[in-house]
Tab-separated table of C-alpha atoms in Angstrom:
chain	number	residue	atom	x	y	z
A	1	UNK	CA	0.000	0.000	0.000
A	2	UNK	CA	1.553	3.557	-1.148
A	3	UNK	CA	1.078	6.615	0.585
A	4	UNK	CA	-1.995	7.266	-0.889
A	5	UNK	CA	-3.566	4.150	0.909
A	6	UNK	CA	-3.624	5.777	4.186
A	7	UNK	CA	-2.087	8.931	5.761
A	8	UNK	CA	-0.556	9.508	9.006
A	9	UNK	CA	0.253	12.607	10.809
A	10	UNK	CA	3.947	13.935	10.379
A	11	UNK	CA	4.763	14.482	14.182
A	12	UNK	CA	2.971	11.884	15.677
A	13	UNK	CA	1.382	8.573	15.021
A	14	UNK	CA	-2.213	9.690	14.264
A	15	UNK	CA	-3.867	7.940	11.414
A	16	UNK	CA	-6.655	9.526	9.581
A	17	UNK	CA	-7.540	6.154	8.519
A	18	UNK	CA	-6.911	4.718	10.921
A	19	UNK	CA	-7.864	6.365	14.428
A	20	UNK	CA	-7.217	5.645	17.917
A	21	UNK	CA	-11.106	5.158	18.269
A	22	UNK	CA	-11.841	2.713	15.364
A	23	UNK	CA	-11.291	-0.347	17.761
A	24	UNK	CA	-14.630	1.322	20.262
A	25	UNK	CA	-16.672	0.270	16.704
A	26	UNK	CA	-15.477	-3.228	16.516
A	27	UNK	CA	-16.080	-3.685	20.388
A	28	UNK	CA	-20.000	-2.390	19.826
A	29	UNK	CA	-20.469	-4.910	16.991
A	30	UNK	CA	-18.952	-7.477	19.231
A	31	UNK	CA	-21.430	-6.807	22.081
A	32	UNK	CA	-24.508	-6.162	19.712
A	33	UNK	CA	-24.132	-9.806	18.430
A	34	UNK	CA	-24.222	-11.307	21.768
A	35	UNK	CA	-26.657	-8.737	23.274
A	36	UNK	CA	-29.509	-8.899	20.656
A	37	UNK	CA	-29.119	-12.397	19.604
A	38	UNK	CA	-29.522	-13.356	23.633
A	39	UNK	CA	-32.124	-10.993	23.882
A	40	UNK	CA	-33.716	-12.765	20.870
A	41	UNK	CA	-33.180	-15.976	22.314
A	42	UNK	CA	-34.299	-15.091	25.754
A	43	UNK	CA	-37.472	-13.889	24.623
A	44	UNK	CA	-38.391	-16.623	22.241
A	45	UNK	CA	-37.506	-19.311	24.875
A	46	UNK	CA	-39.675	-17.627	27.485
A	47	UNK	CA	-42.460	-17.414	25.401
A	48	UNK	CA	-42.483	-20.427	23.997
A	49	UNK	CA	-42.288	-22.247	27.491
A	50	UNK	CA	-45.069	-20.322	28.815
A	51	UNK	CA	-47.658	-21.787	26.053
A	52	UNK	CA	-45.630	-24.971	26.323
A	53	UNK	CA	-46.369	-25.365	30.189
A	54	UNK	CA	-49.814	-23.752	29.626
A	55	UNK	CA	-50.495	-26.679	27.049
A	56	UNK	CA	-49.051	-29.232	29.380
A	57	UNK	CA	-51.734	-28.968	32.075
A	58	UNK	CA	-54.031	-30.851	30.181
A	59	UNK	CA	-51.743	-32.887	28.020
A	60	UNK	CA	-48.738	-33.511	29.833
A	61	UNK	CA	-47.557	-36.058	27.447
A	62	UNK	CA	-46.735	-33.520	24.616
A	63	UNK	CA	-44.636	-31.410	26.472
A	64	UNK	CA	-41.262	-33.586	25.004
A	65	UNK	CA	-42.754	-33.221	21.521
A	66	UNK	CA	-43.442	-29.896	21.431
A	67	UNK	CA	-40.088	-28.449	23.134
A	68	UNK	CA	-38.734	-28.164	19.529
A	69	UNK	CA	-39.703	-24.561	19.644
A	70	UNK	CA	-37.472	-23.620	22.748
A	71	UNK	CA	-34.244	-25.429	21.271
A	72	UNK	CA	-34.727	-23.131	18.050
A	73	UNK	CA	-34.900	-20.126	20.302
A	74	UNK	CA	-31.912	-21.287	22.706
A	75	UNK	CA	-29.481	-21.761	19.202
A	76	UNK	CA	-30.291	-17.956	17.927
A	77	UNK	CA	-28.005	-16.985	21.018
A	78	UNK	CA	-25.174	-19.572	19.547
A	79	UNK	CA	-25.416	-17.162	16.545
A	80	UNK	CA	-24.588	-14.300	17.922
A	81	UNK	CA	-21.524	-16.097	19.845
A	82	UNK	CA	-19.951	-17.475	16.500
A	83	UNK	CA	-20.185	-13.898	15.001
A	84	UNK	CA	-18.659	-12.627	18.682
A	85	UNK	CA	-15.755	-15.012	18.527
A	86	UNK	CA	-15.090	-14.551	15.073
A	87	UNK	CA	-15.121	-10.288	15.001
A	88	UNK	CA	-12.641	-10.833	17.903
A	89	UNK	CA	-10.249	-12.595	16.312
A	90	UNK	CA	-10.230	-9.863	13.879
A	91	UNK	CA	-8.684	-7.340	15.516
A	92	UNK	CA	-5.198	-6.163	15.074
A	93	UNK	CA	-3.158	-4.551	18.075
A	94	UNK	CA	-1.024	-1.246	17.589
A	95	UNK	CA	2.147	-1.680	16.130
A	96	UNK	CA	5.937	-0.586	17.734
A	97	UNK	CA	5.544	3.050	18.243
A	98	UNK	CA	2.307	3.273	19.198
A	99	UNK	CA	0.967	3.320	15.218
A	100	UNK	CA	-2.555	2.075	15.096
A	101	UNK	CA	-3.453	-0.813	13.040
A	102	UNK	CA	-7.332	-1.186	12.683
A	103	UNK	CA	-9.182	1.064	10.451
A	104	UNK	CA	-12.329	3.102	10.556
A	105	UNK	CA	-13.225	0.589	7.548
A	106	UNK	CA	-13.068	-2.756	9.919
A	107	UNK	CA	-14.675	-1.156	12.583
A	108	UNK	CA	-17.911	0.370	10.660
A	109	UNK	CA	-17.793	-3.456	8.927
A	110	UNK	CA	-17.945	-5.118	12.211
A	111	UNK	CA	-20.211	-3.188	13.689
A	112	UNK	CA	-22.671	-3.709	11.073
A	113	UNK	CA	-21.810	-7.376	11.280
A	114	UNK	CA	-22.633	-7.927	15.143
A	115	UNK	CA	-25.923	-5.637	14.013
A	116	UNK	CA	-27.097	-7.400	11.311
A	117	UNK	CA	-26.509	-10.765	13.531
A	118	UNK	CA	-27.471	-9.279	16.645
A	119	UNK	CA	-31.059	-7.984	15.393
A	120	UNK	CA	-31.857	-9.882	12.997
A	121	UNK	CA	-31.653	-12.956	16.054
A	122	UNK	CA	-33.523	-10.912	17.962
A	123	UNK	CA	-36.307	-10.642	15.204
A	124	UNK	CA	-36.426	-14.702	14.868
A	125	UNK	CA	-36.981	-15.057	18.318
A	126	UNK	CA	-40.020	-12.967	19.137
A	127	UNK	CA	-41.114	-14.556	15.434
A	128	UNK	CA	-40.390	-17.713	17.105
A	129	UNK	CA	-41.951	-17.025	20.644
A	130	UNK	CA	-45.286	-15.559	19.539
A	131	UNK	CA	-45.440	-18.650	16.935
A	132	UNK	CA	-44.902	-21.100	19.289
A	133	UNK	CA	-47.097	-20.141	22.368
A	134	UNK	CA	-50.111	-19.513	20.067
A	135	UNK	CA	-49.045	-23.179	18.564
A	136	UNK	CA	-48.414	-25.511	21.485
A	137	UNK	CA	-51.560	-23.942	23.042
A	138	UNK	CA	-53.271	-24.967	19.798
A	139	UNK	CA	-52.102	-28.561	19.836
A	140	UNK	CA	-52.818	-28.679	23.574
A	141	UNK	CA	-56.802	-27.687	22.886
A	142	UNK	CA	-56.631	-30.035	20.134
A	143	UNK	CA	-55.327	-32.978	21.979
A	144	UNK	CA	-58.340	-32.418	24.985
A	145	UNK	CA	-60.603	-31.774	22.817
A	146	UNK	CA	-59.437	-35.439	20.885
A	147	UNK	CA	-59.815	-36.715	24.280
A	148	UNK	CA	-63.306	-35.645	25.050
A	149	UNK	CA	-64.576	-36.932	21.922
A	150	UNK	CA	-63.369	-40.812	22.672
A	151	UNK	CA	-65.118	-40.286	26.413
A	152	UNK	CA	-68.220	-39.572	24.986
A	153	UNK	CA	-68.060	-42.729	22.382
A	154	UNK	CA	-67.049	-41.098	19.751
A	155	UNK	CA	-64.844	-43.601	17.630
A	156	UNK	CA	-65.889	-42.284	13.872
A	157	UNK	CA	-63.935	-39.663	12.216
A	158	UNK	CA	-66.684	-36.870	13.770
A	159	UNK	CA	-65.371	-34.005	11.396
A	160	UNK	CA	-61.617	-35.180	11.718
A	161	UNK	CA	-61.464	-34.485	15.504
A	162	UNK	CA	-61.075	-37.761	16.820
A	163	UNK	CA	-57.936	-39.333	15.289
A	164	UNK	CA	-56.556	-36.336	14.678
A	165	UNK	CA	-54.462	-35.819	17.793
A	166	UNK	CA	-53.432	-32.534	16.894
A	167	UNK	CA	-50.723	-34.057	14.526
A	168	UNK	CA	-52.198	-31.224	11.594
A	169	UNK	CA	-51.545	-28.237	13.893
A	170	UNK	CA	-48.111	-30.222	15.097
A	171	UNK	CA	-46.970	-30.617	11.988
A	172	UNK	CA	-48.243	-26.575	10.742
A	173	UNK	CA	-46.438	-25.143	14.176
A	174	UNK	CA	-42.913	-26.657	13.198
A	175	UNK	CA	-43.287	-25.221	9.594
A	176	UNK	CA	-43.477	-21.882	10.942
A	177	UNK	CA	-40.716	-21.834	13.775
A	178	UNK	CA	-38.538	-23.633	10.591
A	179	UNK	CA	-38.913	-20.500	8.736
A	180	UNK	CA	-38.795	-18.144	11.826
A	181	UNK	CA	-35.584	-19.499	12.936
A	182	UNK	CA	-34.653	-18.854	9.220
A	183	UNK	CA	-34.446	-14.979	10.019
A	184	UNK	CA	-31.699	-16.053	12.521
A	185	UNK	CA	-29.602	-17.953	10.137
A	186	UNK	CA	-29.954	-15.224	7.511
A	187	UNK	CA	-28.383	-12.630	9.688
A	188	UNK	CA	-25.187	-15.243	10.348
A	189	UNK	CA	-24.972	-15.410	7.077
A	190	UNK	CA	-24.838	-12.135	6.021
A	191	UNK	CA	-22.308	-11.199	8.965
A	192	UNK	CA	-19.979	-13.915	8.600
A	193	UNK	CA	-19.361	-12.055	4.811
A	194	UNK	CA	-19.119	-8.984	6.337
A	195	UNK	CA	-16.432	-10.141	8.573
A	196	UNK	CA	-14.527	-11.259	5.848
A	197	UNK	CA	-13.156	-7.493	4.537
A	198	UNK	CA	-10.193	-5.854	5.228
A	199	UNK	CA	-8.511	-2.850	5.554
A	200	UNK	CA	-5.257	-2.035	7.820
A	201	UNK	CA	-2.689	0.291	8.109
A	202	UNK	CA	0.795	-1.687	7.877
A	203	UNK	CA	3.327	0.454	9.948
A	204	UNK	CA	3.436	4.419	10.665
A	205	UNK	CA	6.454	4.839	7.958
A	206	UNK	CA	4.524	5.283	5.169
């Protein structure tokens, strides 16, 4: 890189480029990942075991089957680690002198990296939470109401409520926390390429 590339200050090692500050950018993106997509996570776990122990009163023996929803919601806060550990490796101390290394560029990148991982994690769980309380509720009232049916000597199709056991609503409430955990992935995605650019400033002599 010429002189052109970057441009320090003649009597000291200031870097227009290349600021003492830059590194405070890179630190935000690092704590926006892990922030949102935990807040994201929190959220959608919460919510999704409050309709899962609601359902659970009256049909205890779906609770196992229907956890899928909180394990979707506890990964989103994996995300936002992987794009933590991986903006941290990225970071390039000062060189001999005292010339800063890491540019405004990286810093603006990997801020909008831990962003776009952070709240777009945070989107897929409340996505994921609202889905999956309205859902397990759903399959709960379907299963009792399954149940009520065979007491009362009901062993004919009745309108698809007998043999049903909720499996149509089961089957409809994965679907949707499938593509709401989607929203999660996308946002990994997109910051894991935004991790990969580069820009430094090599030494202080140029």
């Amino acid at each position: 890189m010429g002189d052109e590339d970057y441009i320090y200050n003649d009597d000291s090692n200031i870097s227009y480029l290349c600021p003492s500050w830059a590194p405070v950018l890179g630190f935000a993106g690092i704590v926006c990942s892990v922030v949102f997509a935990n807040l994201g996570g929190a959220y959608g776990t919460a919510k999704a075991g409050l309709g899962l122990m609601s359902m659970g009163i009256h049909s205890p023996d779906l609770i196992m089957r229907n956890i899928i929803p909180v394990v979707m919601a506890g990964v989103l806060g994996i995300y936002g680690l992987i794009v933590a550990v991986i903006l941290n490796g990225k970071f390039t101390p000062p060189e001999a002198g005292g010339y800063p290394t890491y540019s405004q560029y990286n810093g603006f990148a990997h801020l909008g990296a831990g962003l776009c991982a952070g709240l777009c994690s945070l989107a897929s769980g409340i996505s994921i939470g609202i889905a999956a309380d309205a859902g397990t509720r759903a399959v709960g009232a379907q299963s009792a109401m399954d149940a009520s049916w065979k007491k009362m000597g009901f062993t004919g199709d009745s309108g698809g409520q007998v043999d049903s056991s909720g499996d149509a609503l089961f089957v409809g409430t994965i679907l949707i926390q499938v593509f709401a955990s989607n929203l999660g992935l996308y946002g990994l995605i997109a910051a894991l390429i935004m991790t990969q650019t580069d820009y430094s400033c090599d030494s202080g002599e140029n």
